[in-house]
Coordinates of C-alpha atoms and ligand atoms in Angstrom, one line a residue:
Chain A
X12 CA 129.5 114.5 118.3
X13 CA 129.9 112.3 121.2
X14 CA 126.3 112.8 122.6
X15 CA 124.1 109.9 123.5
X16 CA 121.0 109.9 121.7
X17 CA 118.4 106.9 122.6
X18 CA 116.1 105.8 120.8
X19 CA 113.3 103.6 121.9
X20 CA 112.1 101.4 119.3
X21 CA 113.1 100.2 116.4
X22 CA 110.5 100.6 114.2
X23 CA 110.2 102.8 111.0
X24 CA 109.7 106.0 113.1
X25 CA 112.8 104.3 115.1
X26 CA 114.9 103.3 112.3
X27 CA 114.2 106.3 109.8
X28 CA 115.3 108.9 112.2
X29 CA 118.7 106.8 113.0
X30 CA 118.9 106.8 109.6
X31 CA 119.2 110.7 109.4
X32 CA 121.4 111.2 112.6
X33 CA 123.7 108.6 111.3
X34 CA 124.3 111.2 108.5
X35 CA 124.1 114.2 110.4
X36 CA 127.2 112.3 112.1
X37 CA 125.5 111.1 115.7
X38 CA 125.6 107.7 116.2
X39 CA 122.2 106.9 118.0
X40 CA 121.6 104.1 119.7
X41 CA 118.4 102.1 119.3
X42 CA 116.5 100.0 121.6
X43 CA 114.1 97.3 120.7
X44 CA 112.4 94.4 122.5
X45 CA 111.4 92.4 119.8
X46 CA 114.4 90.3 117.8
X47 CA 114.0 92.1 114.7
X48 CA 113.7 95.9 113.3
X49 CA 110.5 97.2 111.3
X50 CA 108.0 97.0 114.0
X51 CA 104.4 96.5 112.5
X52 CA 105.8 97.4 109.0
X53 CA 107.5 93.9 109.0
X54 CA 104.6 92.0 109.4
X55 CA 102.5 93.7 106.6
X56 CA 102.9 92.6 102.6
X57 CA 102.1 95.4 100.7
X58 CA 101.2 99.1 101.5
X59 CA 98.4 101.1 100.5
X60 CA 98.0 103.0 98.4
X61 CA 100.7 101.7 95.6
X62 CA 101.2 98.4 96.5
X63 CA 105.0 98.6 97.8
X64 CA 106.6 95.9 99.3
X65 CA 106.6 96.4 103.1
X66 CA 109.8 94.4 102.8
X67 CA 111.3 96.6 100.9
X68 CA 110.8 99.7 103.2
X69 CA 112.1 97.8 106.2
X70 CA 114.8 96.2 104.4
X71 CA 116.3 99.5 102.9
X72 CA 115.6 100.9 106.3
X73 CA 118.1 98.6 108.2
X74 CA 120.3 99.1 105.8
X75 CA 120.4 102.7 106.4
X76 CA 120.6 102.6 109.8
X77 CA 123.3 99.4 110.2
X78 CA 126.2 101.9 112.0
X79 CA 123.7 102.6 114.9
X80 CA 124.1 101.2 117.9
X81 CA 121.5 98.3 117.7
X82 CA 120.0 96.3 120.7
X83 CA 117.3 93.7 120.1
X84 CA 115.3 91.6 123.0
X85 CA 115.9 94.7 125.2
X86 CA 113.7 96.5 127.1
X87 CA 114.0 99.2 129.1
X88 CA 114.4 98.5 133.0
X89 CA 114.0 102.4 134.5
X90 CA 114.2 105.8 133.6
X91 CA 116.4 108.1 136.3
X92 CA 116.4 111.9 135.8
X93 CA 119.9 113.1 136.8
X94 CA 120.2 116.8 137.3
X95 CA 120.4 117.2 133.5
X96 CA 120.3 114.2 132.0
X97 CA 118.5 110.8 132.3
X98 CA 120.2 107.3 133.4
X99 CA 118.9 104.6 131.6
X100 CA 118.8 100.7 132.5
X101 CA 118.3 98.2 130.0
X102 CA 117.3 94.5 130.4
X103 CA 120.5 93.5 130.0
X104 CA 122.4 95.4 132.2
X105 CA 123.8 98.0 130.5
X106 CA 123.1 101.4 131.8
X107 CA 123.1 104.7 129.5
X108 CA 123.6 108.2 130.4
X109 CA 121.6 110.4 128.1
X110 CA 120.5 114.1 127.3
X111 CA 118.4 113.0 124.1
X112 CA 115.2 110.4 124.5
X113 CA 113.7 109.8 121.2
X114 CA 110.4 108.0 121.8
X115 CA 109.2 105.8 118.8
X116 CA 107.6 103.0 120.5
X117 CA 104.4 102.7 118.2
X118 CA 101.2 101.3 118.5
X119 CA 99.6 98.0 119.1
X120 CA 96.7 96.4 117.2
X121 CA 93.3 96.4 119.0
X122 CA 92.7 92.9 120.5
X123 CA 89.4 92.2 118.1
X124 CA 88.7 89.2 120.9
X125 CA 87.3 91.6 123.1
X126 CA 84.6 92.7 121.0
X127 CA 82.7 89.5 121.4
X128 CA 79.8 90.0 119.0
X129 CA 81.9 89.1 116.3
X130 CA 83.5 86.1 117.8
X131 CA 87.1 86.4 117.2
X132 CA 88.7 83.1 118.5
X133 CA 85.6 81.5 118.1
X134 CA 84.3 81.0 114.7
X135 CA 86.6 79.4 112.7
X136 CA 86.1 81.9 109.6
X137 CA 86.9 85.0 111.4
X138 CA 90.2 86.9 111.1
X139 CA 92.1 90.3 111.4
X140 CA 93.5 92.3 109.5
X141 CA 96.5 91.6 110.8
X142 CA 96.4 87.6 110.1
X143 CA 95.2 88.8 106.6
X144 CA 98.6 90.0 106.0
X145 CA 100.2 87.2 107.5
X146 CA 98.4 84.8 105.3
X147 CA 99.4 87.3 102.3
X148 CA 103.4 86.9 103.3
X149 CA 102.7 83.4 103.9
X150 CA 100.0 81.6 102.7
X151 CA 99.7 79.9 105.8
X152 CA 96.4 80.2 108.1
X153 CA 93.8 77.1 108.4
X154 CA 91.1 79.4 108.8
X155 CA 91.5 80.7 105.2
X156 CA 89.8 78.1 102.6
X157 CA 91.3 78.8 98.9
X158 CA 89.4 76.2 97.2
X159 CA 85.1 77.8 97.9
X160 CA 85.7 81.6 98.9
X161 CA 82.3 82.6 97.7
X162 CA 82.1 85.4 100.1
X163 CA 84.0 87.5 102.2
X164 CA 83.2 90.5 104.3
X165 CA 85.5 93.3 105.9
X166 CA 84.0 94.8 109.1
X167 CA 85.3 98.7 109.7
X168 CA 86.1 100.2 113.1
X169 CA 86.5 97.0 114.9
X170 CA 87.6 98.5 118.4
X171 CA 88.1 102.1 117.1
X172 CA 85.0 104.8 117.4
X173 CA 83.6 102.6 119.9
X174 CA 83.1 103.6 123.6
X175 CA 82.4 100.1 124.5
X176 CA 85.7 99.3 123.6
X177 CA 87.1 102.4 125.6
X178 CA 88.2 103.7 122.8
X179 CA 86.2 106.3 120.8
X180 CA 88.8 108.0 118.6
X181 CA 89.5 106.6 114.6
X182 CA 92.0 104.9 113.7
X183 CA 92.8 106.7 110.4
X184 CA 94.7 103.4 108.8
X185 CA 91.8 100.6 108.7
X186 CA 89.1 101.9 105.9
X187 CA 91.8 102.0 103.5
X188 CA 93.3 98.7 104.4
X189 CA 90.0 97.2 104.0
X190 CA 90.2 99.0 100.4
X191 CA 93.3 97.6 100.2
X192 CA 92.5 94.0 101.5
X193 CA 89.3 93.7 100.0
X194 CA 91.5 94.5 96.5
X195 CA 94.2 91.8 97.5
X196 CA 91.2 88.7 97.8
X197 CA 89.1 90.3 94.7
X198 CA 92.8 89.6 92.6
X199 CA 93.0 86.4 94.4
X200 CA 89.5 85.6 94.0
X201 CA 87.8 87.0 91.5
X202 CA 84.4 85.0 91.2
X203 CA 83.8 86.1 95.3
X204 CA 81.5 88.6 96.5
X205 CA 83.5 90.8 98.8
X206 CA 81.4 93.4 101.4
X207 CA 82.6 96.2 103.2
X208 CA 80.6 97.2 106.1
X209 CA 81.5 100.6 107.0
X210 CA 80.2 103.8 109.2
X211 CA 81.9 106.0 107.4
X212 CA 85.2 105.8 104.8
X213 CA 87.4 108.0 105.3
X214 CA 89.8 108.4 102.1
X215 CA 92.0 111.2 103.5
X216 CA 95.2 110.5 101.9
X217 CA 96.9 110.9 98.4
X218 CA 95.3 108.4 95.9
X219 CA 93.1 106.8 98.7
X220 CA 89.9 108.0 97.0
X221 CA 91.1 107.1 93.8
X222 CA 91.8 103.4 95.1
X223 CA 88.0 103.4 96.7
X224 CA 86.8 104.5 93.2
X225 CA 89.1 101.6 91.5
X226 CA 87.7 98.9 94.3
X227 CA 84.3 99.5 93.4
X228 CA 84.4 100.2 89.9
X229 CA 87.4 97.8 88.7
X230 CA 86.6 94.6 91.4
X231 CA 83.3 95.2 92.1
X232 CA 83.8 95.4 95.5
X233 CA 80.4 96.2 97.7
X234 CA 80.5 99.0 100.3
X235 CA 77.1 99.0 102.7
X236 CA 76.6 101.6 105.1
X237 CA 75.9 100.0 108.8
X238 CA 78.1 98.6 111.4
X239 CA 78.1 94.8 111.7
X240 CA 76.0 94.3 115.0
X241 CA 76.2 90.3 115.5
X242 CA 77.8 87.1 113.8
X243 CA 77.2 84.0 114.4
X244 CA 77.6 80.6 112.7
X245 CA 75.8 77.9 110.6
X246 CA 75.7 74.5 110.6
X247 CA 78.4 74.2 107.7
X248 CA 80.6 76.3 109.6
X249 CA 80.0 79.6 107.2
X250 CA 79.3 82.9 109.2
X251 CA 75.7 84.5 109.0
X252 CA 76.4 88.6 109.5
X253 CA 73.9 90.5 110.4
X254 CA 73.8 94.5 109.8
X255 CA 71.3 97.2 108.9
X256 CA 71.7 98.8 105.4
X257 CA 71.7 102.1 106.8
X258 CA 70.9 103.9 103.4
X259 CA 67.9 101.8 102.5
X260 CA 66.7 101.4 106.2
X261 CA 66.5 97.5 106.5
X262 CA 68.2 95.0 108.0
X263 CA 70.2 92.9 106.0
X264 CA 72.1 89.2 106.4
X265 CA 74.4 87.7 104.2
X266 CA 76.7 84.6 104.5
X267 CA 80.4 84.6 104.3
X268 CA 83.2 82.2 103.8
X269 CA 85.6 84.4 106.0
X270 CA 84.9 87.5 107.7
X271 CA 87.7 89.8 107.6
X272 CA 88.1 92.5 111.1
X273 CA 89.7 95.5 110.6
X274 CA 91.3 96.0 114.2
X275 CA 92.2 99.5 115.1
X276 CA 95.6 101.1 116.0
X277 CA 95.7 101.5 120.2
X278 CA 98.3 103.2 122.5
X279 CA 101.5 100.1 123.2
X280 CA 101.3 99.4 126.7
X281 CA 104.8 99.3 125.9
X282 CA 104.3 102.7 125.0
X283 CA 102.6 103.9 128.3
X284 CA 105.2 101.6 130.3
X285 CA 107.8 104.2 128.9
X286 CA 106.0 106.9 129.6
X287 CA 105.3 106.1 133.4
X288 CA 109.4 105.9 133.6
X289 CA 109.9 108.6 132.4
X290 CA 106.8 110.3 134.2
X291 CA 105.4 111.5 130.0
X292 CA 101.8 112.7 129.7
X293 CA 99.5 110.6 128.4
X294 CA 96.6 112.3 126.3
X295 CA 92.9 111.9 126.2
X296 CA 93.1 109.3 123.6
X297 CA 95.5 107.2 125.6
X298 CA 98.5 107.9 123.0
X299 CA 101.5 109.6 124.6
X300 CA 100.6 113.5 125.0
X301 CA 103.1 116.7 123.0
X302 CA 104.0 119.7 123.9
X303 CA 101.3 120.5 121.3
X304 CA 99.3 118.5 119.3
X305 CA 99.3 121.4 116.1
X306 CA 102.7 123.0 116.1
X307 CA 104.9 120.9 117.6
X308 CA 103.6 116.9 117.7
X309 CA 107.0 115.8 118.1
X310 CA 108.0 117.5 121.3
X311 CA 107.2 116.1 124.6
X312 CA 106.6 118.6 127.5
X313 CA 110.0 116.6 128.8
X314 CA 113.2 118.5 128.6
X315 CA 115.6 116.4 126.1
X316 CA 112.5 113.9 125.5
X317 CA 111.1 114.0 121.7
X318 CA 108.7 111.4 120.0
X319 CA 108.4 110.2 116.2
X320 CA 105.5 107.9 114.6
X321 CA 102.4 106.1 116.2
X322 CA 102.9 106.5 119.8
X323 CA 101.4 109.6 119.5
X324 CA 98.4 108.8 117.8
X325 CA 97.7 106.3 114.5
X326 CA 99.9 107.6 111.5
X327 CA 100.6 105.9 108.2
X328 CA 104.0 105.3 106.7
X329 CA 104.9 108.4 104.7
X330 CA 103.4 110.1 108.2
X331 CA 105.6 108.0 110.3
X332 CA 108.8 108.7 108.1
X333 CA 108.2 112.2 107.9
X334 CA 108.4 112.6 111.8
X335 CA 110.7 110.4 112.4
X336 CA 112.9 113.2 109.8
X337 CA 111.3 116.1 111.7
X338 CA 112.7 114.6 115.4
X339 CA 115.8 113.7 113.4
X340 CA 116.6 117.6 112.6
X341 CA 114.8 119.0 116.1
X342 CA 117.3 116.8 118.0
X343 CA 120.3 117.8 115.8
X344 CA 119.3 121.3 116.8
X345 CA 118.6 120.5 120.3
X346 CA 122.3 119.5 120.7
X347 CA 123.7 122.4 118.8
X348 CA 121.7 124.6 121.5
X349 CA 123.4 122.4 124.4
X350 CA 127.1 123.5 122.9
Chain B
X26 CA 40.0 86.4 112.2
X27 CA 41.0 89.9 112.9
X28 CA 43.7 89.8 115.6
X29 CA 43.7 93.7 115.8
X30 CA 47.0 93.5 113.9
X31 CA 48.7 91.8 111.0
X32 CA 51.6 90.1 110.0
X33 CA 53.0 92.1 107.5
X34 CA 56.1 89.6 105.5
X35 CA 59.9 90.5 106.7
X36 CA 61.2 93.6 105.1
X37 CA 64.9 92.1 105.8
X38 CA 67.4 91.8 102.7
X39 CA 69.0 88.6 102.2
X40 CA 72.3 89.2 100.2
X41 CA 72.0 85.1 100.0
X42 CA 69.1 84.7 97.7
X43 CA 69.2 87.9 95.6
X44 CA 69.4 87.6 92.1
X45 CA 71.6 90.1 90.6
X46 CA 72.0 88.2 87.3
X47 CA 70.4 90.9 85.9
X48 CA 72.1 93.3 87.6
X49 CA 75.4 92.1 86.3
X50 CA 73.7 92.0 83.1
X51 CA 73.2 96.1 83.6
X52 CA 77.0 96.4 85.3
X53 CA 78.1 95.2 81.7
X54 CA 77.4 98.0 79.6
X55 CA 76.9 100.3 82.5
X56 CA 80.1 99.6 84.4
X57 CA 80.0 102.8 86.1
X58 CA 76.8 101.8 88.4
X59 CA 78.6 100.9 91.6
X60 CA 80.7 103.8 91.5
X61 CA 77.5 105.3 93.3
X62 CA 78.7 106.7 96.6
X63 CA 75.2 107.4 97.4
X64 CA 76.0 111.2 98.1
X65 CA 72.2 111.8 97.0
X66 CA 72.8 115.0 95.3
X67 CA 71.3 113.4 91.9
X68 CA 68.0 112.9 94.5
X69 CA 68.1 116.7 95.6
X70 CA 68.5 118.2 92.4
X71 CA 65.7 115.7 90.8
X72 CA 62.5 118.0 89.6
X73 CA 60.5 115.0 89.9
X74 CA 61.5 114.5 93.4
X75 CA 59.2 116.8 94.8
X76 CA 56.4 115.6 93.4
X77 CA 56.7 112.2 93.3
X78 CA 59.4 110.9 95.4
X79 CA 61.6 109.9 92.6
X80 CA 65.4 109.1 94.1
X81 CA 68.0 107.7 91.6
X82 CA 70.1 107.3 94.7
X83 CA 67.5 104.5 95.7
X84 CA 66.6 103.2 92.3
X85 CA 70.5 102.3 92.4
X86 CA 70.6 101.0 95.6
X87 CA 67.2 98.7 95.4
X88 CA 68.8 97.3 92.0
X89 CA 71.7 95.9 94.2
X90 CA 69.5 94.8 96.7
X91 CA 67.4 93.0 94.9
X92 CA 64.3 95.2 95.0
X93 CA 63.7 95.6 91.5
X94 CA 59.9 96.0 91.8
X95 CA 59.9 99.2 93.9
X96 CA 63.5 100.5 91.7
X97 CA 61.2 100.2 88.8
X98 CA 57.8 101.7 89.8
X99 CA 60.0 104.8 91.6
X100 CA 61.7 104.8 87.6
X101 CA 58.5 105.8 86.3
X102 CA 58.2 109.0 87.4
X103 CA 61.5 109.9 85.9
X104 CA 61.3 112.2 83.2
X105 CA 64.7 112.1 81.9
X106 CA 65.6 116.0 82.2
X107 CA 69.1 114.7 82.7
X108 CA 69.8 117.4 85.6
X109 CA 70.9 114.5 87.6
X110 CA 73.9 113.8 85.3
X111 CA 74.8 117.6 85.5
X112 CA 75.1 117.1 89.3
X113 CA 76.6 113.5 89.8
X114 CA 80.3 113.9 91.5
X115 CA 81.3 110.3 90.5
X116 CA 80.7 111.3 87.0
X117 CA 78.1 108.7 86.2
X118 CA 76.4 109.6 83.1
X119 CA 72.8 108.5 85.1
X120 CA 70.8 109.7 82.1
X121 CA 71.9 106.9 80.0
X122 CA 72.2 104.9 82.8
X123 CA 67.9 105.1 83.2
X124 CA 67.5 104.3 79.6
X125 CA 69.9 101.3 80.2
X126 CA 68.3 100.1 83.1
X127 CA 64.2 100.4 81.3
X128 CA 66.0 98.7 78.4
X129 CA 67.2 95.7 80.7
X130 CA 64.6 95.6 83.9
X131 CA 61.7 96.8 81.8
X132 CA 60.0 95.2 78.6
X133 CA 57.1 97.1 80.5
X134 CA 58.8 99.6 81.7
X135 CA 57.6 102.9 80.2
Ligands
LIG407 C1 96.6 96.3 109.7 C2 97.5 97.6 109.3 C3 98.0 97.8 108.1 C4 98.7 98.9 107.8 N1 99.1 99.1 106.5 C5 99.7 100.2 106.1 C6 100.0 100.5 104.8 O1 99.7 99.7 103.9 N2 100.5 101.8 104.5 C7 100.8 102.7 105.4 O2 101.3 103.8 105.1 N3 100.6 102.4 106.8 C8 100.0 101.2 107.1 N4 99.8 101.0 108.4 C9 100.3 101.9 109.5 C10 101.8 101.5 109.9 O3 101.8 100.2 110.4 C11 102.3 102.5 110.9 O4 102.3 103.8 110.3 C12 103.7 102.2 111.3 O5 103.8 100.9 111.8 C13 104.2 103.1 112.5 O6 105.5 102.9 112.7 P1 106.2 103.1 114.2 O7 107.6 102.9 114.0 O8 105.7 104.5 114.7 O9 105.5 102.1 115.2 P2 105.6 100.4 115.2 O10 105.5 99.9 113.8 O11 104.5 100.0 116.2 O12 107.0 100.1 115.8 C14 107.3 100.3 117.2 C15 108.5 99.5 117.6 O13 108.9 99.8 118.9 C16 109.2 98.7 119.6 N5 108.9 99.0 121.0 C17 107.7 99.4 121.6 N6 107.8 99.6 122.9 C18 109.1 99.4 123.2 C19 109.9 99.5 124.4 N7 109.3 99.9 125.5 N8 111.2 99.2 124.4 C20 111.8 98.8 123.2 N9 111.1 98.7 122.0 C21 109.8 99.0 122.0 C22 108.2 97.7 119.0 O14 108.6 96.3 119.3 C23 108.3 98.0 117.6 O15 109.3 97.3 116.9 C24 99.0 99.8 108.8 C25 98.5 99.6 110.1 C26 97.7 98.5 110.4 C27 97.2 98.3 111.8
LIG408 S1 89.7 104.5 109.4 FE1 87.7 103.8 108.9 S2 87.6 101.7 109.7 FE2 89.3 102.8 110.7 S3 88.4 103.6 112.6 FE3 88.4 105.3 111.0 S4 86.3 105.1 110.1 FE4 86.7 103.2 111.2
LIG409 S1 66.7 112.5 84.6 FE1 65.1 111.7 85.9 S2 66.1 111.1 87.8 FE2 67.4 112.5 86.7 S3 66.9 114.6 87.5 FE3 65.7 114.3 85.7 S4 63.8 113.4 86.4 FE4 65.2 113.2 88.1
LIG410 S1 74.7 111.8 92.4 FE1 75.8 110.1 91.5 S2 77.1 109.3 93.2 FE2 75.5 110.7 94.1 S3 73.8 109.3 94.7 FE3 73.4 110.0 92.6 S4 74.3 108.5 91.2 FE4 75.1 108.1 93.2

């Protein structure tokens, strides 16, 4: 049991499959560059579709996976393939010879500033997803008015299934978020009208429909088919939203107190950083590439180099977990087949 | 003056200035309304749809919109065979849901 095993971020996909070596009897080591575990699952409140505690997940999580060998603020400083193994150099100096790369470097959130038209940064009443949830765990974010929410709108595919934004694949996570959200501010503000704008809603997962049915038919929520094409801002500093109601053929405006953006998932460039080291295909979509994308997603073409989670495409949390298990087991095997 | 053309008023729905008070009214006893998914199959499997271009689909969707005259006069041609409720996958009982909507929108309805 004295192989290295490496793991690259300490995310769920990160932490979860420590979790399982730890009990197979490794002890991994994990490397993260932010100063805490959880990755995005620490910033979020609660999690579709039953309303768990993020905190909880992470917090059990860490707990799990305490014996590992845990470095924070580190990055990784190159990638050296030895004859058959790799050399690795973190930020801080310490270097690690290796067999086993486990990959779980995630995601990042689409930057919604660089769709313009919508004018992230600029109006006032515009937010992410993302701050959403920040506001939900704290309560703190000027731009959110408690006292007059009359109105709030939730824009899908903000950066995902848009060429425009170089980035034409979905992002699987955000129409049920905006389910999810759009919930959240009904319970919080029940007298509001709250709009989806959507292209399409894609319910895939267990309950998801169910939670659609419950937003419309418990809160009221409204869903209008057409993609949000301009915003702008009136003189009481309320955004006009333009949009055509695709399923009655006109064009339609409303006004909003706060216009909510659901930001896509993107490949990390911390993600394809990695990858360059440690010379890893990078797919079509711009997440890092498998050995193959239908019977084995958690293999890289990389000899002694497996992934886990949402570096290799968006994935939700039980998706994430389940992965993270699968590497756990393919690298317990791996080793076996080194002895 | 004829210009050659005219200026026909904007068709464009302000979700500012709608009045859905009586739409809320309907919602009330017809809660299931906005469970509409807009699927169309109640529009497809309408007899009257042939004929007269009866769509429950867009009776529902005007309603919410605020375009109660044209939900109602489409309404009309409805002659309450009920297939649509057979079809609906969102389970809305659309039958009663016509009856509920003449009862509310139309004093002279049908
Ligand atoms: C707005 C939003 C809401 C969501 N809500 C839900 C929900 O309610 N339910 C649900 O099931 N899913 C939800 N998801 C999806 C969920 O966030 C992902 O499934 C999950 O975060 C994937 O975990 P991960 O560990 O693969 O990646 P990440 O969470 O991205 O973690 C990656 C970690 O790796 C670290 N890292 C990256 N690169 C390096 C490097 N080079 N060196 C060292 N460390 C590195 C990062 O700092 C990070 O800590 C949501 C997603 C979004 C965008
Ligand atoms: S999940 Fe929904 S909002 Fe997100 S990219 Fe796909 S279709 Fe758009
Ligand atoms: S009840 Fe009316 S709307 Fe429904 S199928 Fe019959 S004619 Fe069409
Ligand atoms: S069949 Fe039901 S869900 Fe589909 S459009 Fe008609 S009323 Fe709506």
């Amino acid at each position: 049991m004295k192989e290295n095993i490496v793991i690259i971020g300490g995310g769920i996909a990160g932490l979860e499959a420590a979790a399982q070596l730890l009990s197979l009897g490794y002890k991994p080591i994990i490397i993260e560059k932010s100063d805490h575990l959880g990755g995005h699952v620490a910033e979020w409140n609660c999690l579709f579709p039953d309303m768990t505690p993020a905190r909880d997940i992470v917090s059990s999580l860490a707990a799990r996976s305490a014996d590992a060998n845990i470095f924070l603020n580190t990055e990784i400083s190159f990638v050296n393939k030895l004859k058959d193994s790799y050399n690795i150099m973190l930020s801080n100096g310490i270097s690690i010879i290796t067999k086993i790369i486990l990959v779980t470097t995630g995601f990042s959130v689409f930057d919604a500033a660089k769709k313009e038209e919508y004018g992230y940064g600029v109006y006032d009443q515009v937010i992410t997803n993302r701050d959403l949830e920040h506001w939900f765990n704290t309560g703190e974010d000027k731009r959110v008015n408690d006292c007059g929410m009359n109105a709030v709108g939730f824009v899908h595919c903000v950066g995902s299934r848009d060429e425009k934004a170089r980035n034409p694949q979905c992002s699987k996570v955000c129409c049920i978020t905006a389910v999810k959200q759009a919930i959240e501010l009904k319970q919080k503000f029940p007298d509001a009208m709250v709009y989806c704008f959507y292209m399409d809603l894609r319910m895939f997962g267990k309950k998801y429909e169910d939670f659609y049915i419950s937003a419309q038919r418990d809160y009221g929520v409204r869903f209008i088919r057409g993609r949000v094409s301009e915003v702008s801002e009136n003189i009481d500093g309320r955004v006009i939203v333009k949009a055509e109601d695709t399923l009655s053929g006109k064009p339609v405006k409303v006004t909003l107190d706060l216009l909510v953006l659901m930001a896509g998932m993107v490949c990390s460039p911390d993600s394809t950083r990695v990858a360059n080291m440690a010379r890893l295909p990078v797919d079509s979509d711009g997440f890092l590439k498998s050995e193959d994308n239908v019977a084995d997603i958690i293999s890289s073409p990389k000899e002694g180099v497996f992934y886990a989670g949402a570096c290799t495409g968006p994935k939700t949390v039980p998706e994430t977990l389940a992965e993270a298990r699968a590497a756990a087991l393919k690298v317990h095997l791996y080793i076996k087949g080194l002895e | 003056m004829d210009f050659g053309f005219k200026l026909s008023p904007s068709s464009a729905i302000n979700l500012d200035k709608v009045d859905l008070s009586r739409f809320e009214k309907l919602h009330g006893i017809e809660p299931d309304i906005i469970k509409c998914m807009a699927c169309g199959s109640c529009t497809s499997s309408c007899p009257a749809n042939r004929f007269s271009g009866m769509s429950l689909r867009k009776v529902i969707l005007d309603l919410q919109r605020g375009r109660e005259k044209e939900a109602l006069g489409m309404l009309r041609n409805c002659m309450l065979c009920g297939k649509c409720t057979m079809v609906c996958p969102r389970g809305i009982n659309t039958r009663h849901l016509i009856l509920s909507i003449c009862r509310i929108y139309g004093e002279d309805g049908k």
